[in-house]
mmCIF file of C-alpha atoms and ligand atoms in Angstrom:
data_model
loop_
_atom_site.group_PDB
_atom_site.id
_atom_site.type_symbol
_atom_site.label_atom_id
_atom_site.label_comp_id
_atom_site.label_asym_id
_atom_site.label_seq_id
_atom_site.Cartn_x
_atom_site.Cartn_y
_atom_site.Cartn_z
ATOM 1 C CA MET Y 489 -21.653 18.986 -68.160
ATOM 2 C CA ALA Y 490 -20.867 19.671 -64.506
ATOM 3 C CA SER Y 491 -19.817 23.189 -63.536
ATOM 4 C CA VAL Y 492 -16.345 23.872 -62.176
ATOM 5 C CA GLY Y 493 -17.742 24.255 -58.683
ATOM 6 C CA THR Y 494 -19.624 20.962 -58.527
ATOM 7 C CA SER Y 495 -17.012 18.925 -60.397
ATOM 8 C CA SER Y 496 -14.180 19.960 -58.070
ATOM 9 C CA TYR Y 497 -16.292 20.366 -54.927
ATOM 10 C CA LEU Y 498 -14.984 23.912 -54.606
ATOM 11 C CA PRO Y 499 -17.291 26.871 -53.871
ATOM 12 C CA THR Y 500 -18.828 28.219 -57.053
ATOM 13 C CA LEU Y 501 -18.195 31.942 -57.308
ATOM 14 C CA PRO Y 502 -20.226 34.024 -59.761
ATOM 15 C CA VAL Y 503 -17.148 33.989 -61.996
ATOM 16 C CA PRO Y 504 -15.174 30.819 -61.109
ATOM 17 C CA HIS Y 505 -11.789 32.051 -62.379
ATOM 18 C CA GLU Y 506 -11.985 34.882 -59.813
ATOM 19 C CA ARG Y 507 -11.265 32.319 -57.093
ATOM 20 C CA GLU Y 508 -7.561 32.665 -57.800
ATOM 21 C CA GLY Y 509 -7.764 36.461 -57.758
ATOM 22 C CA VAL Y 510 -9.457 36.387 -54.365
ATOM 23 C CA GLY Y 511 -6.828 33.889 -53.227
ATOM 24 C CA TYR Y 512 -4.058 36.343 -54.090
ATOM 25 C CA GLU Y 513 -5.823 39.145 -52.206
ATOM 26 C CA LEU Y 514 -6.140 36.876 -49.154
ATOM 27 C CA GLN Y 515 -2.456 35.913 -49.516
ATOM 28 C CA THR Y 516 -1.478 39.601 -49.390
ATOM 29 C CA VAL Y 517 -3.504 40.131 -46.226
ATOM 30 C CA LEU Y 518 -2.040 36.981 -44.668
ATOM 31 C CA VAL Y 519 1.490 38.266 -45.303
ATOM 32 C CA GLU Y 520 0.793 41.616 -43.636
ATOM 33 C CA LEU Y 521 -0.902 40.056 -40.612
ATOM 34 C CA VAL Y 522 1.977 37.642 -40.049
ATOM 35 C CA ASP Y 523 4.504 40.465 -40.412
ATOM 36 C CA LEU Y 524 2.537 42.651 -37.988
ATOM 37 C CA SER Y 525 2.514 39.771 -35.489
ATOM 38 C CA LEU Y 526 6.310 39.458 -35.820
ATOM 39 C CA ILE Y 527 6.795 43.203 -35.308
ATOM 40 C CA GLY Y 528 4.493 43.063 -32.282
ATOM 41 C CA LYS Y 529 6.579 40.267 -30.777
ATOM 42 C CA GLN Y 530 9.833 42.149 -31.439
ATOM 43 C CA ARG Y 531 8.442 45.153 -29.567
ATOM 44 C CA HIS Y 532 7.059 42.888 -26.812
ATOM 45 C CA TRP Y 533 10.673 41.949 -26.131
ATOM 46 C CA ALA Y 534 12.383 45.309 -26.748
ATOM 47 C CA VAL Y 535 10.069 47.853 -25.113
ATOM 48 C CA ILE Y 536 11.546 49.766 -22.141
ATOM 49 C CA GLY Y 537 10.321 52.540 -19.849
ATOM 50 C CA PRO Y 538 7.667 53.159 -17.185
ATOM 51 C CA LEU Y 539 4.947 51.601 -19.357
ATOM 52 C CA PHE Y 540 6.912 48.433 -19.976
ATOM 53 C CA ARG Y 541 4.512 46.084 -18.202
ATOM 54 C CA PRO Y 542 1.174 47.150 -19.755
ATOM 55 C CA LEU Y 543 2.731 47.517 -23.209
ATOM 56 C CA HIS Y 544 4.519 44.175 -22.925
ATOM 57 C CA LEU Y 545 1.131 42.557 -22.277
ATOM 58 C CA GLN Y 546 -0.782 44.636 -24.841
ATOM 59 C CA LEU Y 547 1.713 43.711 -27.555
ATOM 60 C CA ASP Y 548 1.102 40.033 -26.922
ATOM 61 C CA GLU Y 549 -2.640 40.676 -27.317
ATOM 62 C CA LEU Y 550 -1.897 42.262 -30.701
ATOM 63 C CA VAL Y 551 0.285 39.296 -31.673
ATOM 64 C CA ASP Y 552 -2.388 36.775 -30.672
ATOM 65 C CA SER Y 553 -5.064 38.739 -32.515
ATOM 66 C CA CYS Y 554 -2.997 38.981 -35.720
ATOM 67 C CA ARG Y 555 -2.121 35.306 -35.651
ATOM 68 C CA ALA Y 556 -5.744 34.259 -35.123
ATOM 69 C CA ARG Y 557 -6.953 36.502 -37.975
ATOM 70 C CA ALA Y 558 -4.116 35.323 -40.223
ATOM 71 C CA ASP Y 559 -5.293 31.754 -39.698
ATOM 72 C CA THR Y 560 -8.882 32.669 -40.601
ATOM 73 C CA VAL Y 561 -7.730 34.479 -43.752
ATOM 74 C CA ALA Y 562 -5.467 31.580 -44.798
ATOM 75 C CA GLU Y 563 -8.209 29.020 -44.239
ATOM 76 C CA ARG Y 564 -10.657 31.089 -46.294
ATOM 77 C CA ALA Y 565 -8.136 30.964 -49.159
ATOM 78 C CA VAL Y 566 -7.814 27.187 -48.811
ATOM 79 C CA ALA Y 567 -11.595 26.831 -48.797
ATOM 80 C CA LEU Y 568 -11.533 28.509 -52.220
ATOM 81 C CA GLY Y 569 -8.872 26.102 -53.471
ATOM 82 C CA PHE Y 570 -5.915 28.510 -53.091
ATOM 83 C CA VAL Y 571 -3.145 27.295 -50.787
ATOM 84 C CA PRO Y 572 -1.477 30.385 -49.277
ATOM 85 C CA ASN Y 573 2.177 30.704 -48.323
ATOM 86 C CA GLY Y 574 2.867 31.885 -44.768
ATOM 87 C CA GLN Y 575 6.559 30.989 -44.691
ATOM 88 C CA ALA Y 576 9.322 33.425 -43.749
ATOM 89 C CA GLN Y 577 10.498 33.965 -47.329
ATOM 90 C CA ALA Y 578 7.002 34.834 -48.532
ATOM 91 C CA ILE Y 579 6.493 37.240 -45.636
ATOM 92 C CA ALA Y 580 9.848 38.974 -46.233
ATOM 93 C CA ALA Y 581 9.209 39.268 -49.977
ATOM 94 C CA GLY Y 582 5.580 40.343 -49.791
ATOM 95 C CA SER Y 583 5.079 42.610 -46.796
ATOM 96 C CA GLU Y 584 4.901 46.376 -47.235
ATOM 97 C CA LEU Y 585 5.749 46.905 -43.562
ATOM 98 C CA ALA Y 586 9.249 48.217 -42.936
ATOM 99 C CA PRO Y 587 11.263 46.189 -40.415
ATOM 100 C CA VAL Y 588 11.682 47.766 -36.981
ATOM 101 C CA ALA Y 589 15.010 48.273 -35.241
ATOM 102 C CA GLN Y 590 16.133 45.362 -33.120
ATOM 103 C CA GLY Y 591 17.280 47.172 -29.977
ATOM 104 C CA PRO Y 592 15.579 48.629 -26.887
ATOM 105 C CA ILE Y 593 12.905 51.224 -27.600
ATOM 106 C CA GLU Y 594 11.075 53.705 -25.346
ATOM 107 C CA ASP Y 595 7.448 52.909 -24.526
ATOM 108 C CA HIS Y 596 5.975 56.114 -26.003
ATOM 109 C CA VAL Y 597 7.861 55.511 -29.267
ATOM 110 C CA VAL Y 598 6.458 51.979 -29.442
ATOM 111 C CA VAL Y 599 2.909 53.297 -28.993
ATOM 112 C CA ARG Y 600 3.304 55.819 -31.816
ATOM 113 C CA GLU Y 601 5.009 53.300 -34.081
ATOM 114 C CA LEU Y 602 2.413 50.562 -33.514
ATOM 115 C CA THR Y 603 -0.475 52.983 -33.989
ATOM 116 C CA ARG Y 604 0.957 53.808 -37.417
ATOM 117 C CA HIS Y 605 1.737 50.202 -38.376
ATOM 118 C CA VAL Y 606 -1.706 48.897 -37.411
ATOM 119 C CA ALA Y 607 -3.379 51.802 -39.225
ATOM 120 C CA ASP Y 608 -1.324 51.184 -42.372
ATOM 121 C CA VAL Y 609 -2.208 47.485 -42.508
ATOM 122 C CA SER Y 610 -5.866 48.201 -41.806
ATOM 123 C CA GLU Y 611 -6.033 50.877 -44.509
ATOM 124 C CA ARG Y 612 -4.452 48.595 -47.091
ATOM 125 C CA ILE Y 613 -7.004 45.862 -46.305
ATOM 126 C CA ARG Y 614 -9.836 48.407 -46.505
ATOM 127 C CA ALA Y 615 -8.610 49.350 -49.979
ATOM 128 C CA ARG Y 616 -9.082 45.701 -51.079
ATOM 129 C CA LEU Y 617 -12.602 45.278 -49.705
ATOM 130 C CA GLU Y 618 -14.522 46.491 -52.731
ATOM 131 C CA ALA Y 619 -12.688 44.365 -55.286
ATOM 132 C CA VAL Y 620 -12.860 41.265 -53.098
ATOM 133 C CA GLY Y 621 -16.556 41.877 -52.442
ATOM 134 C CA GLU Y 622 -17.313 42.076 -56.152
ATOM 135 C CA ALA Y 623 -15.836 38.590 -56.592
ATOM 136 C CA ASP Y 624 -16.828 36.942 -53.315
ATOM 137 C CA LEU Y 625 -18.901 38.379 -50.478
ATOM 138 C CA ALA Y 626 -17.912 35.577 -48.093
ATOM 139 C CA SER Y 627 -14.217 36.475 -48.420
ATOM 140 C CA GLN Y 628 -15.059 40.158 -48.106
ATOM 141 C CA ASN Y 629 -16.818 39.322 -44.838
ATOM 142 C CA VAL Y 630 -13.631 37.685 -43.533
ATOM 143 C CA LEU Y 631 -11.629 40.811 -44.391
ATOM 144 C CA ILE Y 632 -14.221 43.137 -42.838
ATOM 145 C CA LYS Y 633 -13.783 41.274 -39.556
ATOM 146 C CA VAL Y 634 -10.012 41.703 -39.846
ATOM 147 C CA VAL Y 635 -10.412 45.455 -40.413
ATOM 148 C CA ARG Y 636 -12.758 45.749 -37.417
ATOM 149 C CA GLU Y 637 -10.265 43.966 -35.185
ATOM 150 C CA LEU Y 638 -7.296 46.006 -36.434
ATOM 151 C CA GLU Y 639 -9.180 49.268 -35.953
ATOM 152 C CA LYS Y 640 -9.953 48.192 -32.384
ATOM 153 C CA GLN Y 641 -6.247 47.503 -31.812
ATOM 154 C CA GLN Y 642 -5.404 50.833 -33.452
ATOM 155 C CA TRP Y 643 -7.768 52.631 -31.076
ATOM 156 C CA MET Y 644 -6.206 50.967 -28.026
ATOM 157 C CA PHE Y 645 -2.749 52.179 -29.041
ATOM 158 C CA ARG Y 646 -3.898 55.584 -30.315
ATOM 159 C CA VAL Y 647 -5.645 56.648 -27.102
ATOM 160 C CA GLN Y 648 -2.346 56.320 -25.257
ATOM 161 C CA LEU Y 649 -1.038 59.211 -27.354
ATOM 162 C CA GLY Y 650 -3.682 61.449 -25.731
ATOM 163 C CA GLU Y 651 -3.774 64.941 -27.233
ATOM 164 C CA ARG Y 652 -0.804 64.047 -29.431
ATOM 165 C CA ALA Y 653 -2.902 61.537 -31.450
HETATM 166 FE FE1 LIG I 1509 6.562 36.929 -23.823
#
């Protein structure tokens, strides 16, 4: 009798039913990355103050980075046979990030706020690494790359806080 992996042409994990569990973990990360990209774009538009220009550009770098990583995470889920949901309703229902205010916001407030948001998302992904790794090292590797990128983004916001960080 053919195994689940060979019969369906899906990757064979050590425990095949864990594919769905890993899929859900990847879905959760996808939701947070998409939400972080939306928050970054909102701040890209709403930031004011002397640092408007560099922050306006830096926020688009964060948005691009989150969107690229979200795509990698979603495609890893699909490779495992789990189709993720990146639609607005799923993001609104699943994200742990609080929405940000719509209106204009001072540059130094944006830096502090984004440092915290990026750190929160990164820490929540870190907390999933061990469980995902026990089921599937390849998916863990995808998430490790996401954490590395987010921690780089976190650093680039944090240093702007100087001694206040
Ligand atoms: Fe723009």
